[in-house]
Amino acid sequence: MTLLPITVPASLLSIHRLDPESKGWGFRVDHAVATAAGETYLLTGLRRYRSHAVGSADPAEQNFGYQLITRHGVDGKPTASAVFGQAVPGGAPSAVPEGDEATLAVLPDGTIALSSSPGSTHLLSPDLDEVLASWPMSSGWHRKENREEDPFAASITITPAGRLLCMTSEYGISNWAGARPNIIAVSEPGSTLGPGYKPALQAIAALDARTGRQNDADRHTHVRYGDAPVGRGNRPSPSLTEALSELTGTSGSLYGYVDSTMTRPAALADDLFVVPVFGRTYRSSNRGQEFSFTLVDDRGVVRGRLGGLHLREDSPFTGFDFTVVADPRRGRAFHLNRYGLYTWSADGVLRARMSTAEQPFKPLVHFQLLECTPAGELLLAHRKQHLLLRMPVPHDLDGLAAAVEAALKSYGRERTALKKQYAPVNWLWRDSSAAVNHL
């Protein structure tokens, strides 16, 4: 296993004179990806808000909200950071607005794709020193006035053959205001995403087919079903809502899949994907509510679900941990929530369950599962201590429990070594070695 500190540029902390022992600041980890060569890119957010500082012009007092991407070399050391989301005091406006539910992808040519809901995508150079292209889509309830939207995707995942597995959003779905993630689409093999060029995406699944409020302006020409853009009735059918309602026998139930939500899909192969879908949430406890990690092929056929999960005992609603990551080169899928770490083979059969109620695996409740690397490692971030664990997965999944136990035992020793090196305060890991780029 390898343990990496999730760092913040020391220069940014100095500009705002952020005291880690003060109140009002927060740091979060959004996503991480790795290259085939072993480099790691981490997407994080740093924020400070104090009511007495609203409107202050003094950087030492100002409230702020930045997003950051940090690249770690093969040796685990930070080599470059990109800071964006708002202007740094004294600097130009950021070319990349802060995005919601943002994720990363490494394109086949090494370019970094940053996508966020409902459909913005920005391409960054591998050194994180340049914005190569941007396709924006406004967040909020309505399109921004006097602005021509040119979205691409709310999320991108790369298959082994280089296909882009995307989640895209639509306006005019049922009674939802604004744009909502509703389409799963893939690019053709060999197509590329780059400055001045967006590949066509073929829709293979739609979450919700209630499109009575849509008009021609709601279509995006790069997202297609057949020979025409997705819109109104031109879309994959049946919808995931309809297919899962029939599959689970919950049609008409308040606790079924009507008004459900889907999150970022994972690629189990070049032609097989996992789409997490969870039912409508309520103010009261949602534990026991319907959810499915749906298997969908590249023709849009629902092949079933990742099996072996109990609606209550394994519920991802506790903590809202719906992330599924996959290793398409080895045909494996993984999920971590407050109740356990789960592993499936490509046919949807549950191969391993490590319960957080059992002593060796209790520390897993403090981690969030971010991604699976090309080498088959799991990337897990400690929610409080802001450390990234790269955990190898054995070829034989029967040995996974022992591998997880060994990694968790080694975590404390590796953490102690990093603390001696970085001397973090309140688990804020300050770094001065990486190049810092304000985008």
CSV table of C-alpha atoms in Angstrom, one decimal:
chain,number,residue,atom,x,y,z
A,1,MET,CA,0.0,0.0,0.0
A,2,THR,CA,1.0,3.6,-0.5
A,3,LEU,CA,-0.2,6.6,1.6
A,4,LEU,CA,-0.2,10.1,0.1
A,5,PRO,CA,-0.9,13.4,1.9
A,6,ILE,CA,-3.7,15.4,0.4
A,7,THR,CA,-1.9,18.7,0.3
A,8,VAL,CA,-2.7,22.4,0.0
A,9,PRO,CA,-0.3,24.9,-1.5
A,10,ALA,CA,1.5,26.8,1.3
A,11,SER,CA,1.4,30.0,-0.8
A,12,LEU,CA,-2.4,29.9,-0.9
A,13,LEU,CA,-2.6,29.5,2.9
A,14,SER,CA,-0.2,32.4,3.3
A,15,ILE,CA,-2.2,34.7,1.0
A,16,HIS,CA,-5.2,34.3,3.2
A,17,ARG,CA,-3.2,33.8,6.5
A,18,LEU,CA,-5.3,30.8,7.2
A,19,ASP,CA,-4.8,29.5,10.7
A,20,PRO,CA,-5.6,25.7,10.8
A,21,GLU,CA,-6.5,26.0,14.5
A,22,SER,CA,-9.1,28.7,13.8
A,23,LYS,CA,-12.8,28.1,13.0
A,24,GLY,CA,-14.7,28.7,9.8
A,25,TRP,CA,-12.6,26.8,7.3
A,26,GLY,CA,-13.1,23.5,5.7
A,27,PHE,CA,-11.3,21.1,3.3
A,28,ARG,CA,-12.9,18.3,1.3
A,29,VAL,CA,-11.8,15.6,-1.1
A,30,ASP,CA,-13.9,15.3,-4.2
A,31,HIS,CA,-12.2,12.7,-6.5
A,32,ALA,CA,-8.9,11.2,-7.6
A,33,VAL,CA,-7.6,9.4,-10.6
A,34,ALA,CA,-4.3,7.8,-11.6
A,35,THR,CA,-2.4,7.4,-14.8
A,36,ALA,CA,-1.1,4.1,-16.2
A,37,ALA,CA,2.4,5.3,-15.3
A,38,GLY,CA,1.4,5.7,-11.6
A,39,GLU,CA,0.9,9.4,-11.2
A,40,THR,CA,-2.1,10.5,-9.1
A,41,TYR,CA,-4.3,13.5,-9.6
A,42,LEU,CA,-6.4,14.7,-6.6
A,43,LEU,CA,-9.4,17.0,-6.8
A,44,THR,CA,-10.1,18.9,-3.6
A,45,GLY,CA,-11.9,22.0,-2.2
A,46,LEU,CA,-10.7,24.6,0.3
A,47,ARG,CA,-13.2,27.1,1.8
A,48,ARG,CA,-13.5,29.7,4.5
A,49,TYR,CA,-16.6,31.5,5.7
A,50,ARG,CA,-17.1,33.7,8.7
A,51,SER,CA,-20.1,36.0,8.9
A,52,HIS,CA,-18.1,39.0,10.2
A,53,ALA,CA,-15.8,38.9,7.2
A,54,VAL,CA,-18.5,39.2,4.5
A,55,GLY,CA,-17.4,41.9,2.0
A,56,SER,CA,-13.9,42.2,3.4
A,57,ALA,CA,-11.2,43.3,1.0
A,58,ASP,CA,-8.4,42.1,3.2
A,59,PRO,CA,-7.1,38.7,2.0
A,60,ALA,CA,-6.3,37.7,5.5
A,61,GLU,CA,-10.0,38.2,6.5
A,62,GLN,CA,-11.8,37.3,3.2
A,63,ASN,CA,-14.1,34.4,2.8
A,64,PHE,CA,-13.1,32.2,-0.1
A,65,GLY,CA,-13.9,29.0,-2.0
A,66,TYR,CA,-11.3,27.3,-4.2
A,67,GLN,CA,-11.1,24.1,-6.0
A,68,LEU,CA,-7.7,22.5,-6.4
A,69,ILE,CA,-6.1,19.7,-8.5
A,70,THR,CA,-2.8,18.3,-7.2
A,71,ARG,CA,-0.6,15.9,-9.2
A,72,HIS,CA,1.6,13.5,-7.3
A,73,GLY,CA,4.5,11.8,-9.0
A,74,VAL,CA,5.1,8.1,-9.1
A,75,ASP,CA,7.1,8.5,-5.8
A,76,GLY,CA,4.1,10.1,-4.1
A,77,LYS,CA,5.5,13.6,-3.9
A,78,PRO,CA,3.4,16.6,-5.0
A,79,THR,CA,4.7,18.0,-8.3
A,80,ALA,CA,2.0,20.5,-9.5
A,81,SER,CA,-1.2,22.1,-8.3
A,82,ALA,CA,-3.9,24.0,-10.1
A,83,VAL,CA,-6.0,26.6,-8.1
A,84,PHE,CA,-9.3,27.7,-9.6
A,85,GLY,CA,-13.0,28.5,-8.8
A,86,GLN,CA,-12.4,32.1,-7.9
A,87,ALA,CA,-9.7,34.8,-8.4
A,88,VAL,CA,-6.7,34.7,-6.1
A,89,PRO,CA,-6.4,38.2,-4.5
A,90,GLY,CA,-4.6,40.5,-7.0
A,91,GLY,CA,-5.0,37.9,-9.8
A,92,ALA,CA,-7.2,37.6,-12.9
A,93,PRO,CA,-10.7,36.0,-12.8
A,94,SER,CA,-10.6,32.2,-12.8
A,95,ALA,CA,-11.0,30.6,-16.2
A,96,VAL,CA,-12.6,27.6,-14.5
A,97,PRO,CA,-15.7,28.2,-12.3
A,98,GLU,CA,-16.2,26.2,-9.2
A,99,GLY,CA,-18.3,23.1,-10.1
A,100,ASP,CA,-20.7,20.9,-8.2
A,101,GLU,CA,-20.1,17.1,-7.9
A,102,ALA,CA,-16.9,17.5,-9.9
A,103,THR,CA,-14.8,14.5,-11.0
A,104,LEU,CA,-11.7,13.9,-13.0
A,105,ALA,CA,-10.7,11.7,-15.9
A,106,VAL,CA,-7.4,11.0,-17.7
A,107,LEU,CA,-7.9,11.0,-21.4
A,108,PRO,CA,-5.9,8.7,-23.6
A,109,ASP,CA,-3.4,11.5,-24.6
A,110,GLY,CA,-2.8,12.4,-20.9
A,111,THR,CA,-5.0,15.4,-20.9
A,112,ILE,CA,-7.0,15.9,-17.7
A,113,ALA,CA,-10.8,16.3,-18.0
A,114,LEU,CA,-12.6,18.1,-15.2
A,115,SER,CA,-16.4,17.6,-15.4
A,116,SER,CA,-19.1,18.9,-13.1
A,117,SER,CA,-22.9,18.9,-12.8
A,118,PRO,CA,-25.0,19.6,-14.7
A,119,GLY,CA,-22.7,19.4,-17.8
A,120,SER,CA,-19.5,21.5,-17.7
A,121,THR,CA,-16.2,20.0,-19.0
A,122,HIS,CA,-12.8,21.6,-18.9
A,123,LEU,CA,-9.6,20.2,-20.4
A,124,LEU,CA,-6.3,20.9,-18.5
A,125,SER,CA,-2.8,20.1,-19.5
A,126,PRO,CA,-1.1,17.2,-17.7
A,127,ASP,CA,1.2,19.7,-15.9
A,128,LEU,CA,-1.9,21.6,-14.7
A,129,ASP,CA,-0.6,24.9,-16.1
A,130,GLU,CA,-3.1,25.5,-18.9
A,131,VAL,CA,-6.8,25.4,-19.7
A,132,LEU,CA,-6.9,23.8,-23.1
A,133,ALA,CA,-10.7,23.9,-23.8
A,134,SER,CA,-13.9,24.6,-22.0
A,135,TRP,CA,-17.5,23.5,-22.6
A,136,PRO,CA,-19.7,25.3,-19.9
A,137,MET,CA,-23.2,24.6,-18.7
A,138,SER,CA,-24.7,26.8,-16.1
A,139,SER,CA,-25.7,25.4,-12.7
A,140,GLY,CA,-28.7,26.9,-11.0
A,141,TRP,CA,-32.3,26.6,-12.0
A,142,HIS,CA,-32.2,28.3,-15.4
A,143,ARG,CA,-29.8,29.0,-18.2
A,144,LYS,CA,-27.8,32.1,-17.6
A,145,GLU,CA,-29.1,35.2,-19.6
A,146,ASN,CA,-27.2,36.2,-22.7
A,147,ARG,CA,-25.0,33.1,-22.6
A,148,GLU,CA,-24.9,30.4,-25.2
A,149,GLU,CA,-24.4,27.1,-23.5
A,150,ASP,CA,-22.0,24.6,-24.9
A,151,PRO,CA,-22.0,21.6,-22.5
A,152,PHE,CA,-20.3,18.3,-22.8
A,153,ALA,CA,-20.8,16.0,-19.8
A,154,ALA,CA,-21.5,16.0,-16.1
A,155,SER,CA,-19.0,13.1,-15.7
A,156,ILE,CA,-16.5,11.2,-17.9
A,157,THR,CA,-15.1,7.7,-17.4
A,158,ILE,CA,-12.6,6.2,-19.8
A,159,THR,CA,-12.9,2.5,-20.9
A,160,PRO,CA,-9.8,0.4,-21.7
A,161,ALA,CA,-10.3,1.1,-25.5
A,162,GLY,CA,-10.5,4.8,-24.9
A,163,ARG,CA,-14.2,5.2,-25.2
A,164,LEU,CA,-15.8,8.1,-23.2
A,165,LEU,CA,-18.5,6.8,-20.9
A,166,CYS,CA,-20.5,10.0,-20.0
A,167,MET,CA,-23.4,11.2,-17.9
A,168,THR,CA,-25.2,14.2,-19.4
A,169,SER,CA,-28.0,16.4,-18.3
A,170,GLU,CA,-31.3,17.5,-19.7
A,171,TYR,CA,-33.7,20.4,-19.1
A,172,GLY,CA,-37.5,19.9,-18.9
A,173,ILE,CA,-37.5,16.5,-17.1
A,174,SER,CA,-40.8,15.9,-15.3
A,175,ASN,CA,-41.3,18.7,-12.7
A,176,TRP,CA,-37.6,19.2,-12.0
A,177,ALA,CA,-36.3,22.7,-12.3
A,178,GLY,CA,-33.1,23.3,-14.2
A,179,ALA,CA,-30.9,20.7,-15.8
A,180,ARG,CA,-30.7,17.2,-14.3
A,181,PRO,CA,-28.4,14.3,-15.0
A,182,ASN,CA,-30.6,11.9,-17.1
A,183,ILE,CA,-28.6,10.3,-19.9
A,184,ILE,CA,-25.9,7.7,-20.1
A,185,ALA,CA,-24.0,7.9,-23.4
A,186,VAL,CA,-20.7,6.6,-24.9
A,187,SER,CA,-18.4,7.7,-27.7
A,188,GLU,CA,-17.4,5.5,-30.5
A,189,PRO,CA,-14.0,3.8,-30.3
A,190,GLY,CA,-11.2,6.0,-31.7
A,191,SER,CA,-13.1,9.3,-31.2
A,192,THR,CA,-11.3,12.0,-29.2
A,193,LEU,CA,-12.2,15.0,-27.1
A,194,GLY,CA,-9.9,18.0,-27.6
A,195,PRO,CA,-9.7,21.7,-28.3
A,196,GLY,CA,-12.2,22.6,-31.0
A,197,TYR,CA,-13.7,19.1,-31.2
A,198,LYS,CA,-16.4,17.3,-29.3
A,199,PRO,CA,-17.2,13.7,-30.3
A,200,ALA,CA,-20.7,12.6,-30.7
A,201,LEU,CA,-22.1,10.6,-27.8
A,202,GLN,CA,-24.6,7.8,-28.4
A,203,ALA,CA,-27.2,7.6,-25.7
A,204,ILE,CA,-27.7,4.1,-24.3
A,205,ALA,CA,-29.9,4.8,-21.2
A,206,ALA,CA,-32.2,7.4,-19.9
A,207,LEU,CA,-33.2,7.7,-16.3
A,208,ASP,CA,-36.6,9.4,-16.7
A,209,ALA,CA,-38.7,9.5,-19.8
A,210,ARG,CA,-41.2,12.2,-18.6
A,211,THR,CA,-40.3,14.9,-21.1
A,212,GLY,CA,-43.6,16.7,-21.7
A,213,ARG,CA,-42.0,20.1,-20.8
A,214,GLN,CA,-39.1,19.8,-23.3
A,215,ASN,CA,-38.7,21.9,-26.4
A,216,ASP,CA,-36.2,22.0,-29.3
A,217,ALA,CA,-33.9,24.4,-27.3
A,218,ASP,CA,-33.4,21.7,-24.7
A,219,ARG,CA,-31.5,19.4,-27.1
A,220,HIS,CA,-27.7,19.1,-27.2
A,221,THR,CA,-26.6,18.1,-30.7
A,222,HIS,CA,-23.6,16.0,-29.5
A,223,VAL,CA,-25.8,13.7,-27.5
A,224,ARG,CA,-27.7,11.5,-30.0
A,225,TYR,CA,-30.0,8.6,-30.1
A,226,GLY,CA,-30.1,7.1,-33.6
A,227,ASP,CA,-29.5,9.8,-36.1
A,228,ALA,CA,-30.9,12.7,-34.1
A,229,PRO,CA,-30.2,14.6,-30.9
A,230,VAL,CA,-31.8,13.2,-27.7
A,231,GLY,CA,-35.0,15.1,-26.9
A,232,ARG,CA,-38.6,14.5,-26.1
A,233,GLY,CA,-39.5,10.9,-27.3
A,234,ASN,CA,-36.2,10.3,-29.1
A,235,ARG,CA,-34.4,8.5,-26.4
A,236,PRO,CA,-33.5,5.0,-25.2
A,237,SER,CA,-36.6,3.0,-24.0
A,238,PRO,CA,-37.6,1.7,-21.5
A,239,SER,CA,-36.1,4.2,-19.1
A,240,LEU,CA,-34.0,3.0,-16.2
A,241,THR,CA,-36.9,4.1,-13.9
A,242,GLU,CA,-39.3,1.8,-15.8
A,243,ALA,CA,-36.8,-1.1,-16.1
A,244,LEU,CA,-35.8,-1.1,-12.4
A,245,SER,CA,-39.4,-0.7,-11.3
A,246,GLU,CA,-40.3,-3.8,-13.2
A,247,LEU,CA,-37.2,-5.7,-12.2
A,248,THR,CA,-37.8,-5.0,-8.5
A,249,GLY,CA,-41.6,-5.2,-8.5
A,250,THR,CA,-41.9,-1.6,-7.1
A,251,SER,CA,-44.0,0.0,-9.8
A,252,GLY,CA,-46.4,2.5,-8.1
A,253,SER,CA,-44.7,2.3,-4.8
A,254,LEU,CA,-43.7,5.5,-2.9
A,255,TYR,CA,-40.4,3.7,-2.1
A,256,GLY,CA,-39.7,2.7,-5.7
A,257,TYR,CA,-37.8,4.4,-8.5
A,258,VAL,CA,-40.1,7.3,-9.5
A,259,ASP,CA,-38.2,10.5,-9.1
A,260,SER,CA,-35.0,8.6,-8.6
A,261,THR,CA,-31.4,9.9,-9.0
A,262,MET,CA,-28.4,8.4,-10.8
A,263,THR,CA,-24.7,9.1,-10.1
A,264,ARG,CA,-21.5,8.7,-12.1
A,265,PRO,CA,-21.4,5.4,-14.1
A,266,ALA,CA,-18.4,3.0,-13.9
A,267,ALA,CA,-17.0,0.9,-16.8
A,268,LEU,CA,-16.8,-2.8,-16.1
A,269,ALA,CA,-15.6,-3.4,-19.6
A,270,ASP,CA,-15.6,-1.6,-23.0
A,271,ASP,CA,-19.2,-2.7,-23.4
A,272,LEU,CA,-20.6,-3.2,-19.9
A,273,PHE,CA,-21.2,-0.4,-17.3
A,274,VAL,CA,-22.5,0.0,-13.8
A,275,VAL,CA,-25.1,2.8,-13.3
A,276,PRO,CA,-25.9,3.6,-9.6
A,277,VAL,CA,-29.6,4.6,-9.2
A,278,PHE,CA,-31.3,5.4,-5.9
A,279,GLY,CA,-34.9,6.1,-5.1
A,280,ARG,CA,-36.4,9.3,-3.9
A,281,THR,CA,-35.2,10.6,-0.6
A,282,TYR,CA,-37.4,11.8,2.2
A,283,ARG,CA,-36.9,13.9,5.3
A,284,SER,CA,-37.2,10.9,7.6
A,285,SER,CA,-34.7,8.0,7.5
A,286,ASN,CA,-34.1,6.6,4.0
A,287,ARG,CA,-32.4,3.4,5.1
A,288,GLY,CA,-34.2,0.6,3.5
A,289,GLN,CA,-35.2,2.7,0.4
A,290,GLU,CA,-34.7,1.2,-3.1
A,291,PHE,CA,-31.3,1.4,-4.8
A,292,SER,CA,-29.7,-0.5,-7.6
A,293,PHE,CA,-26.2,-0.7,-9.1
A,294,THR,CA,-27.5,-1.4,-12.5
A,295,LEU,CA,-25.6,-3.4,-15.2
A,296,VAL,CA,-26.2,-1.8,-18.6
A,297,ASP,CA,-24.4,-2.8,-21.9
A,298,ASP,CA,-23.4,-0.5,-24.7
A,299,ARG,CA,-26.6,-1.3,-26.6
A,300,GLY,CA,-28.7,-0.1,-23.7
A,301,VAL,CA,-29.9,-3.5,-22.4
A,302,VAL,CA,-30.3,-3.8,-18.7
A,303,ARG,CA,-28.3,-6.9,-17.8
A,304,GLY,CA,-29.3,-7.0,-14.1
A,305,ARG,CA,-27.8,-5.6,-11.0
A,306,LEU,CA,-24.8,-6.0,-8.8
A,307,GLY,CA,-26.2,-8.6,-6.5
A,308,GLY,CA,-26.1,-9.8,-2.9
A,309,LEU,CA,-27.1,-6.5,-1.2
A,310,HIS,CA,-29.7,-6.1,1.5
A,311,LEU,CA,-31.8,-2.9,1.2
A,312,ARG,CA,-31.4,-2.1,4.9
A,313,GLU,CA,-28.3,-3.9,6.2
A,314,ASP,CA,-26.2,-2.7,3.2
A,315,SER,CA,-27.9,0.6,2.6
A,316,PRO,CA,-25.8,3.3,1.0
A,317,PHE,CA,-28.4,5.9,2.2
A,318,THR,CA,-26.6,6.0,5.5
A,319,GLY,CA,-23.9,8.6,4.7
A,320,PHE,CA,-25.1,8.8,1.1
A,321,ASP,CA,-22.2,6.7,-0.3
A,322,PHE,CA,-23.4,5.6,-3.7
A,323,THR,CA,-20.1,5.6,-5.5
A,324,VAL,CA,-19.2,2.4,-7.5
A,325,VAL,CA,-15.8,2.1,-9.1
A,326,ALA,CA,-14.7,-0.6,-11.4
A,327,ASP,CA,-11.5,-2.3,-12.8
A,328,PRO,CA,-12.5,-3.0,-16.4
A,329,ARG,CA,-9.2,-4.7,-17.2
A,330,ARG,CA,-9.9,-7.4,-14.6
A,331,GLY,CA,-13.7,-7.3,-14.6
A,332,ARG,CA,-14.3,-6.1,-11.0
A,333,ALA,CA,-16.6,-3.6,-9.3
A,334,PHE,CA,-16.2,-2.1,-5.8
A,335,HIS,CA,-18.4,-0.2,-3.4
A,336,LEU,CA,-17.8,1.2,0.1
A,337,ASN,CA,-20.4,2.5,2.5
A,338,ARG,CA,-20.8,2.8,6.2
A,339,TYR,CA,-21.6,-0.9,6.5
A,340,GLY,CA,-18.9,-2.5,4.4
A,341,LEU,CA,-16.6,-2.8,1.4
A,342,TYR,CA,-18.1,-4.9,-1.4
A,343,THR,CA,-16.6,-6.5,-4.5
A,344,TRP,CA,-18.3,-8.1,-7.5
A,345,SER,CA,-17.2,-9.9,-10.6
A,346,ALA,CA,-18.3,-8.7,-14.0
A,347,ASP,CA,-21.4,-11.0,-14.0
A,348,GLY,CA,-22.7,-9.1,-11.0
A,349,VAL,CA,-22.0,-11.9,-8.4
A,350,LEU,CA,-20.9,-10.6,-5.0
A,351,ARG,CA,-17.4,-12.0,-4.4
A,352,ALA,CA,-16.5,-10.4,-1.1
A,353,ARG,CA,-18.1,-8.4,1.7
A,354,MET,CA,-16.0,-6.9,4.5
A,355,SER,CA,-18.3,-5.7,7.3
A,356,THR,CA,-17.4,-2.5,9.2
A,357,ALA,CA,-18.9,-4.2,12.2
A,358,GLU,CA,-16.0,-6.6,12.3
A,359,GLN,CA,-12.9,-5.5,14.1
A,360,PRO,CA,-10.3,-5.6,11.3
A,361,PHE,CA,-12.5,-3.5,9.0
A,362,LYS,CA,-14.0,-0.9,11.4
A,363,PRO,CA,-11.6,1.8,10.2
A,364,LEU,CA,-13.2,1.7,6.8
A,365,VAL,CA,-16.1,3.8,8.0
A,366,HIS,CA,-13.6,6.8,8.0
A,367,PHE,CA,-12.8,6.4,4.3
A,368,GLN,CA,-14.5,7.3,1.1
A,369,LEU,CA,-13.9,5.2,-2.1
A,370,LEU,CA,-12.8,7.5,-4.9
A,371,GLU,CA,-11.6,5.4,-7.8
A,372,CYS,CA,-9.8,2.3,-9.1
A,373,THR,CA,-6.5,2.8,-10.9
A,374,PRO,CA,-5.3,1.2,-14.2
A,375,ALA,CA,-3.1,-1.0,-12.0
A,376,GLY,CA,-6.2,-2.3,-10.1
A,377,GLU,CA,-5.5,-0.4,-6.9
A,378,LEU,CA,-8.3,1.2,-4.9
A,379,LEU,CA,-8.0,4.9,-4.0
A,380,LEU,CA,-9.5,5.7,-0.7
A,381,ALA,CA,-9.5,9.0,1.2
A,382,HIS,CA,-9.6,9.5,4.9
A,383,ARG,CA,-12.5,11.9,5.5
A,384,LYS,CA,-10.9,13.7,8.5
A,385,GLN,CA,-7.1,13.1,8.2
A,386,HIS,CA,-7.0,13.9,4.5
A,387,LEU,CA,-4.7,11.1,3.5
A,388,LEU,CA,-5.1,9.0,0.3
A,389,LEU,CA,-4.6,5.3,0.6
A,390,ARG,CA,-3.6,3.4,-2.6
A,391,MET,CA,-4.5,-0.1,-1.8
A,392,PRO,CA,-3.5,-3.0,-4.1
A,393,VAL,CA,-6.2,-5.6,-4.9
A,394,PRO,CA,-4.9,-9.2,-5.2
A,395,HIS,CA,-5.5,-11.2,-8.4
A,396,ASP,CA,-7.4,-13.8,-6.4
A,397,LEU,CA,-10.3,-12.0,-4.7
A,398,ASP,CA,-10.4,-14.7,-2.0
A,399,GLY,CA,-7.4,-12.9,-0.6
A,400,LEU,CA,-8.9,-9.4,-0.7
A,401,ALA,CA,-10.0,-9.4,3.0
A,402,ALA,CA,-6.4,-10.2,4.1
A,403,ALA,CA,-5.1,-7.5,1.8
A,404,VAL,CA,-7.5,-4.9,3.2
A,405,GLU,CA,-6.6,-5.9,6.8
A,406,ALA,CA,-2.9,-5.6,6.1
A,407,ALA,CA,-3.3,-2.1,4.4
A,408,LEU,CA,-5.3,-0.8,7.4
A,409,LYS,CA,-2.7,-2.1,9.8
A,410,SER,CA,0.1,-0.4,7.8
A,411,TYR,CA,-1.9,2.9,7.6
A,412,GLY,CA,-0.9,4.1,11.1
A,413,ARG,CA,2.8,3.5,10.6
A,414,GLU,CA,2.8,5.3,7.2
A,415,ARG,CA,0.7,8.2,8.7
A,416,THR,CA,3.3,8.7,11.5
A,417,ALA,CA,6.1,9.0,8.9
A,418,LEU,CA,4.2,11.6,6.9
A,419,LYS,CA,3.4,13.6,10.1
A,420,LYS,CA,7.1,13.8,10.8
A,421,GLN,CA,7.7,15.1,7.3
A,422,TYR,CA,4.8,17.6,7.0
A,423,ALA,CA,3.9,18.4,10.6
A,424,PRO,CA,0.2,19.0,9.8
A,425,VAL,CA,-2.0,21.1,12.0
A,426,ASN,CA,-5.7,19.9,12.3
A,427,TRP,CA,-4.9,17.5,9.4
A,428,LEU,CA,-4.1,20.3,7.0
A,429,TRP,CA,-1.1,19.2,5.0
A,430,ARG,CA,0.8,22.3,3.8
A,431,ASP,CA,3.1,21.8,0.8
A,432,SER,CA,5.8,24.2,-0.7
A,433,SER,CA,7.4,21.9,-3.2
A,434,ALA,CA,4.8,21.7,-6.0
A,435,ALA,CA,4.5,24.3,-8.8
A,436,VAL,CA,1.3,26.3,-8.2
A,437,ASN,CA,-0.8,27.4,-11.2
A,438,HIS,CA,-3.7,29.9,-10.8
A,439,LEU,CA,-6.1,29.0,-13.7
